Coordinates of N, CA, C and O and ligand atoms in Angstrom, one line a residue:
M1 N 91.2 102.3 58.3 CA 92.1 101.3 59.1 C 93.4 102.1 58.3 O 93.7 102.3 57.2
R2 N 94.4 101.9 58.9 CA 95.9 102.3 59.1 C 96.8 101.1 59.0 O 96.6 100.1 59.8
D3 N 98.0 101.2 58.1 CA 99.0 100.6 58.5 C 100.0 101.6 59.2 O 99.9 102.7 59.1
A4 N 101.3 100.5 59.4 CA 102.6 101.5 59.9 C 103.0 102.5 58.7 O 103.2 103.5 59.2
V5 N 102.8 102.1 57.6 CA 103.0 103.1 56.4 C 102.1 104.3 56.3 O 102.4 105.7 56.3
T6 N 100.7 104.0 56.2 CA 99.6 105.2 56.1 C 100.0 106.1 57.5 O 99.3 107.3 57.1
S7 N 100.1 105.2 58.5 CA 99.9 105.9 59.8 C 101.1 107.1 60.0 O 100.9 108.0 60.1
L8 N 102.3 106.8 59.1 CA 103.4 107.5 59.6 C 103.2 108.6 58.4 O 103.2 109.7 58.5
I9 N 102.6 108.4 57.5 CA 102.5 109.6 55.9 C 101.3 110.3 56.8 O 101.5 111.9 56.7
K10 N 100.3 109.6 57.3 CA 99.3 110.8 57.9 C 100.1 111.7 58.9 O 99.7 112.9 58.6
N11 N 101.0 111.4 59.6 CA 101.3 112.0 60.9 C 102.2 113.2 60.4 O 102.3 114.3 60.9
Y12 N 103.1 112.7 58.9 CA 104.2 114.0 58.9 C 103.1 114.7 57.7 O 103.5 115.8 57.4
D13 N 102.2 114.0 57.0 CA 101.6 115.1 56.2 C 100.5 116.4 56.9 O 100.3 117.4 56.6
V14 N 100.6 115.9 58.0 CA 99.5 117.1 58.9 C 100.3 118.1 59.4 O 99.9 119.1 59.2
T15 N 101.6 118.1 59.4 CA 102.4 119.2 59.2 C 103.4 119.6 58.3 O 104.2 120.2 58.2
G16 N 103.1 119.0 57.0 CA 103.7 119.4 56.0 C 105.2 119.2 55.9 O 105.9 120.0 55.3
R17 N 105.7 118.1 56.5 CA 107.2 117.6 56.9 C 107.2 116.4 56.1 O 106.5 115.7 55.5
Y18 N 108.8 116.7 55.4 CA 109.4 115.3 54.8 C 109.8 114.4 55.7 O 109.7 114.6 56.9
F19 N 110.0 113.0 55.4 CA 110.4 111.8 56.5 C 111.7 112.6 56.9 O 112.5 112.7 56.4
D20 N 111.8 112.5 58.4 CA 112.9 112.9 59.0 C 113.8 111.4 59.5 O 113.1 110.3 59.1
R21 N 114.5 111.5 60.2 CA 115.7 110.3 60.7 C 114.6 109.5 61.3 O 114.7 108.1 60.9
N22 N 113.5 109.7 62.4 CA 112.9 109.1 63.0 C 112.1 108.5 62.2 O 111.6 107.1 62.3
A23 N 111.3 108.8 61.2 CA 110.5 108.4 60.2 C 111.2 107.1 59.3 O 110.5 106.1 59.2
I24 N 112.3 107.8 59.0 CA 113.2 106.5 58.2 C 113.6 105.2 58.8 O 113.3 104.2 58.6
D25 N 113.9 105.8 60.3 CA 114.2 104.3 61.1 C 112.9 103.3 61.4 O 113.0 102.0 61.3
S26 N 111.5 104.2 61.3 CA 110.7 103.4 61.5 C 110.1 102.7 60.5 O 109.9 101.3 60.5
L27 N 110.5 103.0 59.0 CA 110.2 102.8 58.0 C 110.8 101.3 57.7 O 110.4 100.4 57.5
K28 N 112.2 101.7 58.1 CA 113.4 100.3 58.1 C 112.4 99.2 58.7 O 112.9 98.0 58.4
S29 N 112.7 99.4 60.2 CA 112.1 98.4 60.5 C 110.9 97.7 60.2 O 110.8 96.5 60.7
Y30 N 110.0 98.5 60.0 CA 108.7 97.8 59.3 C 108.8 96.9 58.2 O 108.9 96.2 58.3
F31 N 109.8 97.3 57.2 CA 110.2 96.4 56.3 C 111.0 95.5 56.1 O 110.8 94.5 56.2
E32 N 111.9 95.7 57.3 CA 113.3 94.8 57.9 C 111.8 93.7 58.6 O 112.8 92.4 58.4
S33 N 111.4 93.9 58.9 CA 110.4 92.8 59.9 C 109.2 92.2 58.8 O 108.6 91.2 59.6
G34 N 109.1 92.6 58.0 CA 107.9 92.2 57.1 C 107.9 90.8 56.7 O 107.2 90.3 57.1
T35 N 109.1 90.2 56.4 CA 108.9 88.9 56.2 C 108.6 88.0 57.3 O 107.8 87.4 57.2
A36 N 109.1 88.4 58.3 CA 108.9 87.9 59.7 C 107.3 87.8 59.7 O 106.7 86.8 60.4
R37 N 106.6 89.1 59.5 CA 105.5 89.4 59.9 C 104.5 88.4 58.9 O 103.4 87.9 59.2
V38 N 104.8 88.3 57.8 CA 104.3 87.4 56.8 C 104.2 85.8 57.1 O 103.0 85.5 57.0
Q39 N 105.4 85.5 57.3 CA 105.6 84.3 57.7 C 104.8 84.0 59.2 O 104.0 82.5 58.9
A40 N 104.7 84.7 60.0 CA 104.1 84.8 61.2 C 102.5 84.5 60.7 O 102.0 83.6 61.4
A41 N 102.3 85.3 59.9 CA 100.6 85.1 59.6 C 100.4 83.7 58.6 O 99.0 83.3 59.1
A42 N 101.4 83.4 57.9 CA 100.8 82.4 57.4 C 100.8 81.1 58.4 O 100.0 79.8 58.3
A43 N 102.1 81.0 59.2 CA 102.1 80.1 60.6 C 100.7 80.3 61.5 O 100.0 78.7 61.6
I44 N 99.9 81.1 61.7 CA 98.7 81.3 62.5 C 97.7 80.8 61.1 O 97.2 79.9 61.5
N45 N 97.6 81.2 60.2 CA 96.7 80.6 59.3 C 96.6 79.2 59.0 O 95.6 78.8 59.3
S46 N 97.7 78.4 58.9 CA 97.2 77.1 58.9 C 97.0 76.4 60.1 O 96.7 74.9 60.1
N47 N 97.3 76.9 61.1 CA 96.6 76.7 62.7 C 95.6 77.0 63.3 O 95.5 77.2 64.7
A48 N 94.9 77.9 62.6 CA 93.9 79.1 63.3 C 93.0 78.2 64.4 O 92.6 78.7 65.4
S49 N 92.3 77.2 63.7 CA 91.4 76.6 64.3 C 91.6 75.7 65.7 O 91.3 75.7 66.5
A50 N 93.0 75.0 65.3 CA 93.7 74.2 66.5 C 93.8 75.4 67.6 O 93.9 75.1 68.7
I51 N 94.4 76.7 67.2 CA 94.8 77.3 68.5 C 94.0 77.7 69.1 O 93.7 78.0 70.4
V52 N 92.9 78.1 68.5 CA 91.2 78.5 69.4 C 90.7 77.6 70.1 O 90.4 78.1 71.2
K53 N 90.9 76.3 69.9 CA 90.5 75.0 70.2 C 91.3 74.8 71.6 O 90.7 74.7 72.7
Q54 N 92.5 74.7 71.5 CA 93.7 74.8 72.4 C 93.4 75.7 73.3 O 93.2 75.6 74.7
A55 N 93.3 77.0 73.0 CA 93.0 78.0 73.7 C 92.0 78.1 74.6 O 92.0 78.4 76.2
G56 N 90.8 77.7 73.9 CA 89.7 77.4 74.8 C 89.9 76.3 76.2 O 89.3 76.8 77.3
S57 N 90.2 75.4 75.4 CA 90.1 74.5 76.7 C 91.2 74.9 77.6 O 90.6 74.3 78.7
K58 N 92.1 75.4 77.2 CA 93.2 75.9 78.6 C 92.2 76.8 79.5 O 92.5 76.6 80.8
L59 N 91.9 77.5 79.0 CA 90.8 78.6 79.5 C 89.9 78.0 80.7 O 89.8 78.4 81.6
F60 N 89.2 77.1 79.9 CA 87.9 76.3 80.8 C 89.0 75.2 81.6 O 87.9 75.1 83.0
E61 N 89.9 74.9 81.1 CA 90.7 74.1 82.4 C 91.1 74.8 83.6 O 90.7 74.7 84.9
E62 N 91.3 76.0 83.2 CA 91.8 77.1 84.5 C 90.5 77.5 85.2 O 91.0 78.1 86.2
Q63 N 89.7 77.8 84.4 CA 88.5 78.7 84.9 C 87.5 78.0 84.9 O 86.4 78.1 84.2
P64 N 87.2 76.7 85.6 CA 85.7 76.0 84.9 C 84.9 76.2 85.1 O 83.6 76.0 84.7
E65 N 84.7 77.4 86.6 CA 83.5 78.2 86.5 C 82.7 78.6 85.4 O 81.4 78.7 85.3
L66 N 83.5 79.0 84.4 CA 82.8 79.9 83.1 C 81.8 78.5 82.5 O 81.1 79.5 81.8
I67 N 82.1 77.3 82.5 CA 81.3 76.8 81.9 C 80.3 75.8 82.6 O 79.7 74.9 82.6
R68 N 80.2 76.3 83.9 CA 79.2 75.9 85.0 C 77.9 76.5 84.7 O 77.9 77.8 84.5
P69 N 76.7 75.9 85.3 CA 75.5 76.7 85.0 C 75.7 78.0 85.2 O 74.5 79.0 84.8
S70 N 76.2 78.5 86.3 CA 76.3 79.9 86.5 C 77.1 80.6 85.8 O 77.5 82.0 86.0
G71 N 78.0 80.0 84.9 CA 79.4 80.9 84.3 C 78.4 81.3 83.0 O 77.9 81.2 82.6
N72 N 79.2 82.4 82.3 CA 78.7 83.5 81.0 C 78.9 82.5 79.9 O 78.4 82.7 79.1
A73 N 80.1 81.5 79.7 CA 79.9 80.0 78.5 C 79.3 79.1 78.8 O 79.6 78.2 78.1
Y74 N 78.5 79.0 79.6 CA 77.6 77.8 79.9 C 76.4 78.0 78.9 O 75.9 78.8 78.5
T75 N 76.2 76.7 78.3 CA 75.1 76.4 76.9 C 75.9 76.3 76.4 O 77.1 77.1 75.7
T76 N 75.7 75.4 75.3 CA 76.5 75.0 74.1 C 76.6 76.7 72.9 O 77.1 77.0 72.3
R77 N 75.2 77.3 73.2 CA 75.3 78.7 72.4 C 76.2 79.4 72.7 O 77.4 80.2 71.9
R78 N 76.0 79.6 74.3 CA 77.5 80.8 74.7 C 78.7 80.1 74.6 O 79.7 81.0 74.2
Y79 N 78.9 79.0 74.9 CA 80.3 78.4 74.5 C 80.8 78.6 73.1 O 82.1 79.0 73.1
A80 N 80.1 78.3 72.2 CA 80.2 79.0 71.1 C 80.5 80.0 70.3 O 81.5 80.5 69.8
A81 N 80.1 81.2 71.6 CA 79.6 82.5 71.4 C 81.5 83.0 71.8 O 82.1 83.7 70.9
C82 N 81.9 82.4 72.9 CA 83.0 82.2 73.5 C 84.2 81.9 72.4 O 85.0 83.0 72.0
L83 N 84.1 81.2 72.0 CA 85.0 80.4 71.1 C 85.3 81.5 69.7 O 86.1 81.9 69.1
R84 N 83.8 81.7 69.3 CA 83.8 82.5 68.3 C 84.6 83.7 68.5 O 85.2 84.4 67.8
D85 N 84.3 84.8 69.7 CA 85.2 85.7 69.8 C 86.4 85.3 70.0 O 87.4 86.3 69.7
M86 N 86.9 84.2 70.5 CA 88.3 83.9 70.3 C 88.8 84.5 69.1 O 90.5 84.8 68.7
D87 N 88.1 83.7 68.0 CA 88.8 83.5 66.9 C 89.1 84.8 66.4 O 89.7 85.0 65.3
Y88 N 87.6 85.8 66.3 CA 87.9 87.1 65.8 C 89.1 87.9 66.5 O 89.5 88.2 65.8
Y89 N 89.5 87.5 67.8 CA 90.8 88.2 68.3 C 92.0 87.7 67.6 O 92.9 88.2 67.2
L90 N 91.8 86.1 67.1 CA 93.0 85.9 66.5 C 92.9 86.3 65.2 O 94.1 86.7 64.6
R91 N 92.1 86.1 64.6 CA 92.0 86.6 63.2 C 92.4 88.3 63.0 O 93.3 88.6 62.1
Y92 N 91.9 89.0 63.7 CA 92.0 90.4 63.8 C 93.6 90.8 64.1 O 94.1 91.6 63.4
A93 N 94.1 89.9 65.1 CA 95.6 89.9 65.7 C 96.6 90.0 64.3 O 97.2 90.4 64.2
T94 N 96.1 89.1 63.6 CA 96.7 88.4 62.3 C 96.8 89.9 61.4 O 97.8 90.0 61.0
Y95 N 95.6 90.3 61.1 CA 95.5 91.4 60.2 C 96.7 92.5 60.8 O 97.5 93.2 60.0
A96 N 96.7 92.8 62.3 CA 97.3 94.0 62.7 C 99.2 93.4 62.4 O 99.7 94.8 62.6
L97 N 99.5 92.3 62.9 CA 100.7 92.0 62.8 C 100.6 92.2 61.5 O 102.2 92.5 61.3
V98 N 100.5 92.4 60.4 CA 101.0 91.8 59.0 C 100.9 93.8 58.9 O 101.9 94.2 58.4
A99 N 99.9 94.3 59.4 CA 99.7 95.9 59.4 C 100.8 96.6 59.7 O 100.9 97.3 59.7
G100 N 101.5 95.9 60.9 CA 102.4 96.9 62.3 C 102.0 97.9 62.7 O 102.1 98.7 63.0
N101 N 100.4 97.7 62.6 CA 99.8 98.9 63.3 C 98.2 98.2 63.9 O 97.8 97.3 63.3
T102 N 97.9 98.7 65.3 CA 96.8 97.9 66.0 C 95.7 98.8 65.5 O 94.6 98.6 66.0
N103 N 95.8 99.6 64.6 CA 94.3 100.2 64.0 C 93.1 99.7 63.6 O 91.9 100.1 64.4
V104 N 93.6 98.7 63.3 CA 92.4 97.7 62.6 C 91.5 97.1 64.1 O 90.4 96.9 64.2
L105 N 92.3 96.8 64.8 CA 91.7 96.3 66.2 C 91.0 97.3 66.6 O 89.4 97.2 67.1
D106 N 91.1 98.7 66.6 CA 90.7 99.6 67.2 C 89.3 100.0 66.6 O 88.2 99.9 67.0
E107 N 89.3 99.6 64.9 CA 88.1 100.1 64.6 C 87.2 99.0 64.2 O 86.0 99.3 64.3
R108 N 87.8 97.6 64.0 CA 86.9 96.4 63.9 C 86.5 95.9 64.8 O 85.2 94.9 64.8
V109 N 87.5 96.0 66.1 CA 87.0 94.8 67.1 C 86.6 95.5 68.2 O 85.6 95.0 69.0
L110 N 87.6 96.4 68.9 CA 87.5 97.1 70.1 C 86.5 97.9 70.4 O 86.1 98.3 71.4
Q111 N 85.7 99.0 69.5 CA 85.1 99.7 69.5 C 83.7 99.3 70.5 O 82.8 98.5 69.1
G112 N 83.2 99.7 70.9 CA 82.1 99.3 71.6 C 82.1 98.2 72.4 O 80.8 97.7 72.7
L113 N 82.9 97.5 72.3 CA 83.2 96.3 72.7 C 82.8 96.0 74.4 O 81.9 95.1 74.8
R114 N 83.5 96.9 75.0 CA 83.2 96.7 76.5 C 81.6 96.8 76.9 O 81.6 96.2 77.8
E115 N 81.3 97.7 76.2 CA 80.1 98.0 76.5 C 79.1 96.9 76.2 O 78.1 96.5 77.1
T116 N 79.3 96.0 75.0 CA 78.3 94.9 74.6 C 78.9 93.4 75.8 O 77.9 93.2 76.2
Y117 N 80.1 93.8 76.1 CA 80.5 92.6 77.3 C 79.9 92.9 78.9 O 78.6 92.0 79.3
N118 N 79.8 94.2 78.6 CA 79.1 94.8 80.3 C 77.5 94.4 80.1 O 77.1 93.6 81.0
S119 N 77.1 94.7 78.9 CA 75.8 94.3 79.1 C 75.1 92.9 78.7 O 74.0 92.4 79.5
L120 N 76.0 92.3 78.5 CA 75.5 90.7 78.6 C 76.4 90.0 79.7 O 76.0 88.7 79.7
G121 N 77.1 90.5 80.1 CA 77.8 89.7 81.3 C 79.0 89.2 81.1 O 79.6 88.3 81.6
V122 N 79.7 89.5 80.0 CA 80.7 88.4 79.3 C 81.9 89.1 80.4 O 82.0 90.6 80.5
P123 N 82.8 88.3 81.2 CA 83.4 88.6 82.1 C 84.7 88.8 81.1 O 85.5 88.2 80.7
I124 N 85.3 90.6 81.7 CA 86.5 90.6 81.2 C 87.7 90.1 81.4 O 88.7 89.4 80.3
G125 N 87.9 89.9 82.7 CA 89.4 89.2 83.1 C 89.5 87.7 82.4 O 90.8 87.5 82.2
P126 N 88.7 86.7 82.5 CA 88.9 86.0 81.5 C 88.9 85.7 80.5 O 89.5 85.1 79.5
T127 N 88.3 86.6 79.6 CA 88.5 86.9 78.1 C 89.9 87.2 77.7 O 90.7 86.8 76.7
V128 N 90.7 88.6 78.4 CA 91.9 88.8 78.3 C 92.9 87.5 78.7 O 93.9 87.3 78.2
R129 N 92.5 86.7 79.7 CA 93.1 85.5 79.9 C 93.4 84.6 78.6 O 94.4 84.1 78.3
G130 N 92.1 84.4 78.0 CA 92.1 83.5 76.8 C 93.0 84.3 75.6 O 93.4 83.6 75.0
V131 N 92.8 85.7 75.7 CA 93.9 86.4 74.5 C 95.3 86.2 75.1 O 96.1 86.1 74.2
Q132 N 95.6 86.2 76.2 CA 97.3 85.8 76.2 C 97.5 84.2 76.2 O 98.2 83.9 75.9
I133 N 96.5 83.7 76.3 CA 97.1 82.0 76.2 C 96.9 82.0 74.7 O 97.8 81.5 74.2
M134 N 96.3 82.6 73.7 CA 96.6 82.7 72.3 C 97.5 83.2 72.0 O 98.4 82.8 70.6
K135 N 98.1 83.9 72.6 CA 99.5 84.8 72.2 C 100.3 84.1 72.4 O 101.6 83.8 71.5
D136 N 100.5 83.1 73.5 CA 101.4 82.2 74.0 C 101.9 81.1 72.7 O 102.8 80.8 72.4
L137 N 100.4 80.3 72.3 CA 100.1 79.4 71.6 C 100.7 79.8 70.2 O 101.6 79.4 69.3
V138 N 100.4 81.2 69.7 CA 100.8 81.8 68.7 C 102.2 81.8 68.6 O 103.0 81.5 67.3
K139 N 102.8 82.3 69.6 CA 104.5 82.6 69.4 C 104.8 81.2 69.6 O 105.9 81.1 68.7
A140 N 104.6 80.2 70.3 CA 105.1 79.0 70.2 C 105.2 78.5 68.3 O 106.1 78.1 67.8
Q141 N 104.0 78.7 68.0 CA 103.7 78.4 66.6 C 104.6 79.4 65.6 O 105.3 78.3 64.5
V142 N 104.9 80.3 65.6 CA 106.1 81.4 64.9 C 107.3 80.6 65.1 O 107.9 80.4 64.4
A143 N 107.8 80.8 66.3 CA 109.0 80.2 67.1 C 109.3 78.7 66.1 O 110.2 78.5 65.5
G144 N 108.2 77.6 66.2 CA 108.2 76.7 65.5 C 108.5 76.8 63.6 O 108.9 75.9 63.2
A145 N 107.9 77.9 63.3 CA 108.3 78.0 61.7 C 109.4 78.6 61.5 O 109.7 79.2 60.4
G146 N 110.2 78.6 62.5 CA 111.7 79.2 62.5 C 112.1 80.6 62.6 O 113.0 80.9 62.0
I147 N 110.9 81.4 63.1 CA 111.3 82.7 63.4 C 111.8 83.2 64.6 O 111.4 82.8 65.5
A148 N 113.2 83.2 64.8 CA 113.7 83.6 65.8 C 113.3 84.5 67.1 O 113.2 83.9 68.0
N149 N 113.3 85.8 66.1 CA 112.6 86.7 67.5 C 111.3 87.0 67.2 O 110.7 87.4 66.4
T150 N 110.5 86.3 68.3 CA 108.7 86.4 68.1 C 108.3 87.9 69.0 O 106.9 87.8 68.9
A151 N 109.3 88.4 69.3 CA 108.5 89.7 70.3 C 107.6 90.5 69.6 O 106.7 90.9 70.4
F152 N 107.6 90.6 68.3 CA 106.7 91.5 67.7 C 105.2 91.0 67.5 O 104.4 91.8 67.5
V153 N 105.1 89.1 67.9 CA 103.7 88.8 68.1 C 102.8 89.7 69.1 O 101.8 89.6 69.2
D154 N 103.8 89.9 70.1 CA 103.0 90.3 71.6 C 102.0 91.7 71.0 O 101.2 91.6 72.0
E155 N 102.6 92.6 70.4 CA 102.0 93.6 70.2 C 100.2 93.9 70.1 O 99.5 94.5 71.0
P156 N 99.9 93.0 69.0 CA 98.6 93.2 68.8 C 97.4 92.6 69.8 O 96.6 93.0 70.5
F157 N 98.2 91.2 70.8 CA 97.8 90.6 71.7 C 97.6 91.7 72.8 O 96.5 91.6 73.6
D158 N 98.7 92.2 73.1 CA 98.7 93.1 74.3 C 98.0 94.0 74.0 O 97.5 94.8 75.2
H159 N 97.7 94.7 72.9 CA 96.8 95.6 72.8 C 95.7 95.4 73.0 O 94.9 96.2 73.9
I160 N 94.8 94.4 72.7 CA 93.4 93.7 73.1 C 93.5 93.9 74.6 O 92.4 94.5 75.1
T161 N 94.3 93.3 75.2 CA 94.5 93.1 76.6 C 94.5 94.5 77.0 O 93.5 94.5 78.2
R162 N 94.9 95.3 76.9 CA 95.0 96.9 77.3 C 93.6 97.4 77.3 O 93.4 98.0 78.5
E163 N 93.3 97.3 76.2 CA 92.0 98.2 75.7 C 91.0 97.7 76.6 O 90.0 98.3 76.7
L164 N 90.9 96.5 76.1 CA 89.7 95.5 77.1 C 89.8 96.2 78.6 O 88.7 96.0 79.3
S165 N 90.8 95.8 79.0 CA 91.2 96.0 80.5 C 91.0 97.1 81.0 O 90.4 97.6 82.1
E166 N 91.5 98.4 80.6 CA 91.6 99.8 81.3 C 90.6 100.4 81.2 O 90.5 101.2 82.1
R167 N 89.7 100.5 80.0 CA 88.7 101.5 80.4 C 87.6 101.0 81.3 O 87.3 100.1 82.0
D168 N 87.1 101.9 81.7 CA 86.1 101.9 82.9 C 85.0 100.4 82.9 O 84.4 100.1 81.8
I169 N 85.1 99.9 83.9 CA 84.7 98.4 83.7 C 83.3 99.0 84.7 O 83.4 99.6 85.9
Ligands
LIG201 C1 84.4 91.2 65.2 C2 84.6 92.0 66.1 C3 83.4 91.4 67.1 C4 83.7 91.1 68.3 C5 84.7 91.2 69.5 C6 82.4 90.9 68.7 C7 82.1 89.9 70.0 C8 80.8 90.1 70.8 N1 80.8 88.4 71.8 C9 79.3 88.5 71.9 C10 78.8 87.5 72.9 C11 79.6 86.7 73.9 N2 80.8 86.9 73.8 C12 80.9 85.8 75.0 C13 82.0 85.4 75.4 C14 82.8 84.9 76.6 N3 82.4 84.2 77.3 C15 82.9 83.9 78.5 O1 82.4 83.4 79.9 C16 84.2 84.0 77.9 C17 85.2 84.6 79.1 C18 84.5 84.8 76.6 C19 85.2 83.8 75.8 C20 86.7 84.1 76.0 C21 79.8 85.0 75.2 C22 79.3 83.8 76.0 C23 79.1 85.7 74.5 C24 77.2 85.4 74.7 C25 76.8 86.2 75.4 C26 75.3 86.0 75.6 O2 74.6 86.0 74.5 O3 74.9 86.0 77.1 C27 78.6 89.8 71.1 C28 77.1 89.7 71.5 C29 76.6 89.6 70.2 C30 76.6 88.1 70.0 O4 76.6 87.2 70.8 O5 77.4 87.8 68.6 C31 79.3 90.2 70.7 C32 79.0 91.6 69.8 N4 81.5 90.5 67.7 C33 81.9 91.3 66.9 O6 81.6 91.1 65.7

């Protein structure tokens, strides 16, 4: 598992270089955004279950077929599995936000996930929509906590979206 700093060190160490201008700039930006990252994590943390619940309600409102008898989230077991997955995405996205790096998502969440989803018939499109709904809710939460620029919040959610969507379906 890597964060912004360890991944930079790894890249420079591979070729035996000292940090150059680019490296210094990216270190600066990581540390400058550090307080906002931690504040965002705190804002998510105190509202995580509400965020997951709301995102689930919105998703099922938009796509009610998911919870009808032919839907993948039909039955209480599968409904709960769906919300649990959303909770995994939110928790690991929070780790990635603090790390300033999406490597934790690759290693702990996304590896092999598409294959699992495909074999269980979990639909990718609606899952990705759920992730995007959570992103919007989190950004509102973070803005409400007084953080002016919430653009950095996008990265982990968009990373999950890209990785889930892009590989062969
Ligand atoms: C920490 C990393 C991690 C992830 C990400 C993870 C995902 C994950 N989701 C699963 C199932 C599932 N995932 C869903 C999710 C959904 N169905 C829908 O229609 C919605 C679109 C969507 C919710 C947004 C459902 C319904 C199941 C159960 C499918 C089944 O058993 O038939 C399974 C199969 C095993 C199980 O049921 O627990 C895994 C491994 N597990 C992990 O350990």
